[in-house]
Coordinates of C-alpha atoms in Angstrom, one line a residue:
X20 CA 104.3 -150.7 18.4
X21 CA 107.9 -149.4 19.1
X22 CA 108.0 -148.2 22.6
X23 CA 109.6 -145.0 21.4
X24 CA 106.7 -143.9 19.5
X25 CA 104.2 -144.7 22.3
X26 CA 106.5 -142.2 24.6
X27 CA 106.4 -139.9 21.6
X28 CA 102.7 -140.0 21.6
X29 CA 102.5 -139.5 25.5
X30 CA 105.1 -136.7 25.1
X31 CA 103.5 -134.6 22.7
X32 CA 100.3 -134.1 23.9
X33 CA 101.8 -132.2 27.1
X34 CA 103.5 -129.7 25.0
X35 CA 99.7 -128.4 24.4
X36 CA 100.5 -126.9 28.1
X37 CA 102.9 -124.5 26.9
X38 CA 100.7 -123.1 24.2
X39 CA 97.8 -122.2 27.2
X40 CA 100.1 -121.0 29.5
X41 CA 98.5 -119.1 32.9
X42 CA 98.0 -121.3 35.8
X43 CA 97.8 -124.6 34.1
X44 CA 101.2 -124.5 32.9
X45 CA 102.4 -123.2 36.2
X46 CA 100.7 -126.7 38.2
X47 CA 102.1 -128.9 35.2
X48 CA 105.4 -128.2 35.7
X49 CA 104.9 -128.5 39.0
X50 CA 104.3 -132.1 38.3
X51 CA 106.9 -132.3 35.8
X52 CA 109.2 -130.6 38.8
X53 CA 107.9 -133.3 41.3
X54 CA 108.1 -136.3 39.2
X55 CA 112.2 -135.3 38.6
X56 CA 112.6 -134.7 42.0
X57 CA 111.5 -137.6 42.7
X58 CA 113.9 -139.5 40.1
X59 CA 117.0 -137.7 41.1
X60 CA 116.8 -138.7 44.6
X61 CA 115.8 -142.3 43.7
X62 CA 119.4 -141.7 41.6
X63 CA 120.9 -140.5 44.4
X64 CA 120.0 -143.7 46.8
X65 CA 121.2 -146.0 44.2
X66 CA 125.0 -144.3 45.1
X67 CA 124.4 -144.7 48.5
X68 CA 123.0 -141.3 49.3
X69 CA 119.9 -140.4 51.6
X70 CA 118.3 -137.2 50.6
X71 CA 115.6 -135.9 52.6
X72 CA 112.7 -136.1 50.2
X73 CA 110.0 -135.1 51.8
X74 CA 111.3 -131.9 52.9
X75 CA 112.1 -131.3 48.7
X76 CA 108.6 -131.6 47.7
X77 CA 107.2 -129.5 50.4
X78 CA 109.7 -126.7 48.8
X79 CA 109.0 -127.4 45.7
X80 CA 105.5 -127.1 46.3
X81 CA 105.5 -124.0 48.4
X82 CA 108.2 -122.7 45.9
X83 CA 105.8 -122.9 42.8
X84 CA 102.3 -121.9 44.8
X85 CA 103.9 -118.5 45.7
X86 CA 106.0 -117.8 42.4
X87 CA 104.7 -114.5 40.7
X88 CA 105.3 -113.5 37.6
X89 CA 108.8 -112.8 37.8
X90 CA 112.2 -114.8 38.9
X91 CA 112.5 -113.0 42.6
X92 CA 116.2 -113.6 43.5
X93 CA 114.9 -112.8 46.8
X94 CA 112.4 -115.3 47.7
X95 CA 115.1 -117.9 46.0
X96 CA 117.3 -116.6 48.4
X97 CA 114.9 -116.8 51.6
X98 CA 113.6 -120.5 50.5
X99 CA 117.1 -122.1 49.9
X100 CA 118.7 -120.5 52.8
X101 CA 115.7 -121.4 55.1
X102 CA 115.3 -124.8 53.7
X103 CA 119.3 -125.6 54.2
X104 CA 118.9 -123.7 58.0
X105 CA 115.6 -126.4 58.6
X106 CA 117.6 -129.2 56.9
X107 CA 120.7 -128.9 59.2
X108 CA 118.6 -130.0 62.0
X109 CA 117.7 -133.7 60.7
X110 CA 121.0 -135.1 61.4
X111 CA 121.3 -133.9 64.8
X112 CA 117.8 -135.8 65.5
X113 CA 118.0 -138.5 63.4
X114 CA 121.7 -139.9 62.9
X115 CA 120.1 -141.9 60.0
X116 CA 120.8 -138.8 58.2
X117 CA 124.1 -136.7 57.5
X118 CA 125.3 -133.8 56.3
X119 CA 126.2 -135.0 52.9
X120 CA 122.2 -136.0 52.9
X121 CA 121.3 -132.2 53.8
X122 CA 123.4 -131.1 50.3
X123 CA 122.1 -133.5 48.4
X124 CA 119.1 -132.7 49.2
X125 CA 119.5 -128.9 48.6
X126 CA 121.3 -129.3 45.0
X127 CA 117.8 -131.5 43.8
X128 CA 116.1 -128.3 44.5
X129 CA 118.1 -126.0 42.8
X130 CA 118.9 -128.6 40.3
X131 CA 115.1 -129.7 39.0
X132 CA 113.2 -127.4 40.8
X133 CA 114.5 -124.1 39.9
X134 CA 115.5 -125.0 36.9
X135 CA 111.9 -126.6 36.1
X136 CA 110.3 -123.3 37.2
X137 CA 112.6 -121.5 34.4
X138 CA 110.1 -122.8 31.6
X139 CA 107.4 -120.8 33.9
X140 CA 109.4 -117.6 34.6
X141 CA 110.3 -117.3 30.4
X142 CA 106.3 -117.9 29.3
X143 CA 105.7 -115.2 31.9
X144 CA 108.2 -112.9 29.5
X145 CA 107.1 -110.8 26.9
X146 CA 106.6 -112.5 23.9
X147 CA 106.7 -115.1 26.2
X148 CA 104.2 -117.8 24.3
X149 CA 107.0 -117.3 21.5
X150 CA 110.0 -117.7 23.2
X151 CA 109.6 -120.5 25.7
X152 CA 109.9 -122.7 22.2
X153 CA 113.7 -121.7 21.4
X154 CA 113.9 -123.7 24.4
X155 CA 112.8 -126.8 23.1
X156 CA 113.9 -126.0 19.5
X157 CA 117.1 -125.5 20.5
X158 CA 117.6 -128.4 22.5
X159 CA 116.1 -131.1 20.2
X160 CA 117.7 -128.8 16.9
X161 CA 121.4 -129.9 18.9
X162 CA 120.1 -133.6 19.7
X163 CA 119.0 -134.0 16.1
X164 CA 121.9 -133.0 14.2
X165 CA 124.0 -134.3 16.8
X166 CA 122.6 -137.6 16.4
X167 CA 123.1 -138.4 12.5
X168 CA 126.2 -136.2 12.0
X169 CA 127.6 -138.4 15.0
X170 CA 126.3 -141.5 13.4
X171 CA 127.4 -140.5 9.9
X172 CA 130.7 -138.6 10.8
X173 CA 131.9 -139.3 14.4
X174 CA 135.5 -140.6 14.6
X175 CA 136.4 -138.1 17.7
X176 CA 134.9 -139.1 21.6
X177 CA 133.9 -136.2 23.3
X178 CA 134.2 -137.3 26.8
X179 CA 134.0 -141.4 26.4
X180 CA 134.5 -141.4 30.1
X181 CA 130.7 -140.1 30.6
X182 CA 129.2 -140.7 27.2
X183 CA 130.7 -143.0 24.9
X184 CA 128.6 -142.6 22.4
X185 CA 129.0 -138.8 21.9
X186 CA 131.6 -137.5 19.8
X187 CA 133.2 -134.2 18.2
X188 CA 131.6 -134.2 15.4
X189 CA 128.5 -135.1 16.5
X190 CA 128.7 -131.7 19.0
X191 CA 129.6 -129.5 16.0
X192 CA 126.6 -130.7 14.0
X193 CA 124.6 -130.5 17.3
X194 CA 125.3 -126.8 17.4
X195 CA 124.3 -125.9 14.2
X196 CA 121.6 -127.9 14.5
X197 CA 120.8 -125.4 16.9
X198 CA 121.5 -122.4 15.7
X199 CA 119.8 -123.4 12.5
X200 CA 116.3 -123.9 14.2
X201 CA 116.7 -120.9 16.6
X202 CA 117.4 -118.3 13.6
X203 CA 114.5 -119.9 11.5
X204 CA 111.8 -119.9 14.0
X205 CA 112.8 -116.1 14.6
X206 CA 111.6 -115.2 11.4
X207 CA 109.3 -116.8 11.4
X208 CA 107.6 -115.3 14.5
X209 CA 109.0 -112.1 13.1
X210 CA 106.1 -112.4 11.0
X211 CA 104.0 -112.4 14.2
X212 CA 105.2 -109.4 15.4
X213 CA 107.8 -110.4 17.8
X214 CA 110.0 -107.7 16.9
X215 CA 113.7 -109.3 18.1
X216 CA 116.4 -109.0 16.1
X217 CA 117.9 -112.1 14.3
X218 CA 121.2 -111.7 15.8
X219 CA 119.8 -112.6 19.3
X220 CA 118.2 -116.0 18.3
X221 CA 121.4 -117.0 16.5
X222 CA 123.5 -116.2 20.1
X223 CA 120.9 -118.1 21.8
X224 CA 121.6 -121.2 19.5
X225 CA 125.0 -120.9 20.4
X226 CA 124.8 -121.0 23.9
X227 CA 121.9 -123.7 23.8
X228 CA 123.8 -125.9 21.6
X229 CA 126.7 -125.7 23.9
X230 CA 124.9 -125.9 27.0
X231 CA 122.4 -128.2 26.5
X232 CA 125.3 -130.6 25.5
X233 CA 127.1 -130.0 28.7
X234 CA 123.6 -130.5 30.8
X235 CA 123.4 -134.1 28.6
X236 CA 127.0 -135.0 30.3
X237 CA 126.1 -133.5 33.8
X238 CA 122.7 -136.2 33.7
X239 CA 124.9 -139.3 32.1
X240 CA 127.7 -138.2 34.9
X241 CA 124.5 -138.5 37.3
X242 CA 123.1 -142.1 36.1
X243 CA 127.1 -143.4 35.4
X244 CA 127.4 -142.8 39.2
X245 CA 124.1 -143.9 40.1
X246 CA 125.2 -147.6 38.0
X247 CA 121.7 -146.8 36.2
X248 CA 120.5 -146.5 32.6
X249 CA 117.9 -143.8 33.0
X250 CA 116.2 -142.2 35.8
X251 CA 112.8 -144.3 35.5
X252 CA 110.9 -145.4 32.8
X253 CA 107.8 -143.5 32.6
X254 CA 108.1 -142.9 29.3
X255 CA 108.0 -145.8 27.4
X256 CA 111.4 -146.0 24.8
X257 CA 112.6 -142.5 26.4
X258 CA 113.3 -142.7 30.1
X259 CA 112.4 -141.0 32.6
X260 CA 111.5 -137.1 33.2
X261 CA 114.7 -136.2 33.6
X262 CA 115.7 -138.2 30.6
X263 CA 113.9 -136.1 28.2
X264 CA 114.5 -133.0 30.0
X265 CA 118.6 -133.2 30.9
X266 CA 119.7 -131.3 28.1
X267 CA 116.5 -128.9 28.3
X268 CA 116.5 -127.6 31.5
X269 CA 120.1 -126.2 31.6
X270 CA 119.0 -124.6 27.7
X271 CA 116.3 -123.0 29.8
X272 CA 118.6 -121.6 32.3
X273 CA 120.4 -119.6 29.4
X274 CA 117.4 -118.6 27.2
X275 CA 116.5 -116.7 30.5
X276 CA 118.9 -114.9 31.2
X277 CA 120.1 -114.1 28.0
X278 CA 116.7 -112.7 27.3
X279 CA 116.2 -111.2 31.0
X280 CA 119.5 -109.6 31.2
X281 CA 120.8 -109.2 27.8
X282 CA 118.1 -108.3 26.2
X283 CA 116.4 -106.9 28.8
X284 CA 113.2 -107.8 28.7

């Protein structure tokens, strides 16, 4: 069997996470958070980096034990500040370790591990159950029609530097792809009493379109520095954690605060 479907078949059954919800999501992505951790820093040591892992997964792990049911800017602040001020110290005892180490070490947190717990903080929202899906419709809406109206219609590289493959074209289809699946799935859970107005899920395709792209290009910039192909292969035919979710988590990072602050719910 075609190692894509395989990874399809592992993927798919996790999804049933974000239809319970509660607690079981919140530990799930903790592993999801964990396991791309743990690939980005494996990236990172393949370009000669040395992140401090271990002190990443203790804050990742005390980060998603004590995280309510809302995004507190606050305890983001304490945790990244503390964990940079506790960080600073490892050079200075062991010179195996330098400062460039401590950063790195810092951005994988705020990277996969705040971004991760985005998926959590939107299925917290109101109508939560609903919208944590224009997160995943929108990304793989872009990837879809980016794909075949690439393959059918790309003449233009996008940024052959990072990603040869990708091309103008392709990104236009991508964001109507999009669009098109964020507008449709709001009416139809319009019909399930998620009173939103249609306006807001075609903005939100917009921006995930866009954004989602650029968060592909920030993960191929990632692996094209790294001299690696994807960031594990846990997935058979798809990659690694991070593979799958490049483009999502940076969708998730706008569906949140679109809906958090412009919306205001």
């Amino acid at each position: 069997m075609n190692k894509r479907y395989i990874g399809a078949a592992m993927i798919a059954p996790a999804l049933v996470f974000f239809l319970i919800g509660g607690v079981i999501l919140k530990y799930f992505v903790l592993v999801l958070a964990l396991c791309g951790l743990y690939e980005f820093y494996n990236a990172c040591k393949k370009s000669q980096l040395k992140p401090i892992s271990i002190i990443g997964y203790i804050i990742t792990l005390v980060y998603f034990v004590t995280l309510g049911e809302s995004f507190n800017f606050e305890m983001v602040s304490y945790m990244l500040v503390l964990g940079t001020f506790i960080t600073m110290f490892v050079p200075v005892f062991n010179t195996e370790y330098n400062f460039i180490d401590v950063a790195t070490t810092m951005f994988g947190i705020l990277y996969v591990t705040i971004f991760f717990s985005l998926l959590l903080l939107i299925n917290m929202l109101e109508y939560g159950q609903y919208l944590i899906w224009l997160v995943f419709i929108s990304s793989w809406g872009c990837d879809t029609l980016a794909y075949y109206t690439g393959r059918s219609l790309g003449k233009h590289k996008l940024v052959p530097k990072v990603s040869p493959k990708k091309t103008v074209e392709g990104a236009i289809g991508g964001l109507f792809g999009s669009v098109l699946g964020c507008v449709i799935y709001g009416y139809v859970i319009k019909k399930f009493g998620v009173n939103i107005s249609l306006y807001n899920y075609a903005i939100i395709g917009i921006l995930g379109g866009i954004v989602g792209q650029l968060g592909d290009f920030v993960a191929s910039s990632i692996k094209r520095h790294a001299k690696i192909k994807d960031y594990s292969n846990l997935i058979p035919g798809h990659g690694g954690i991070l593979d799958r979710f490049d483009s999502i988590l940076f969708v998730s990072v706008v569906v949140y605060y679109y809906i958090t602050i412009f919306m205001g719910m």
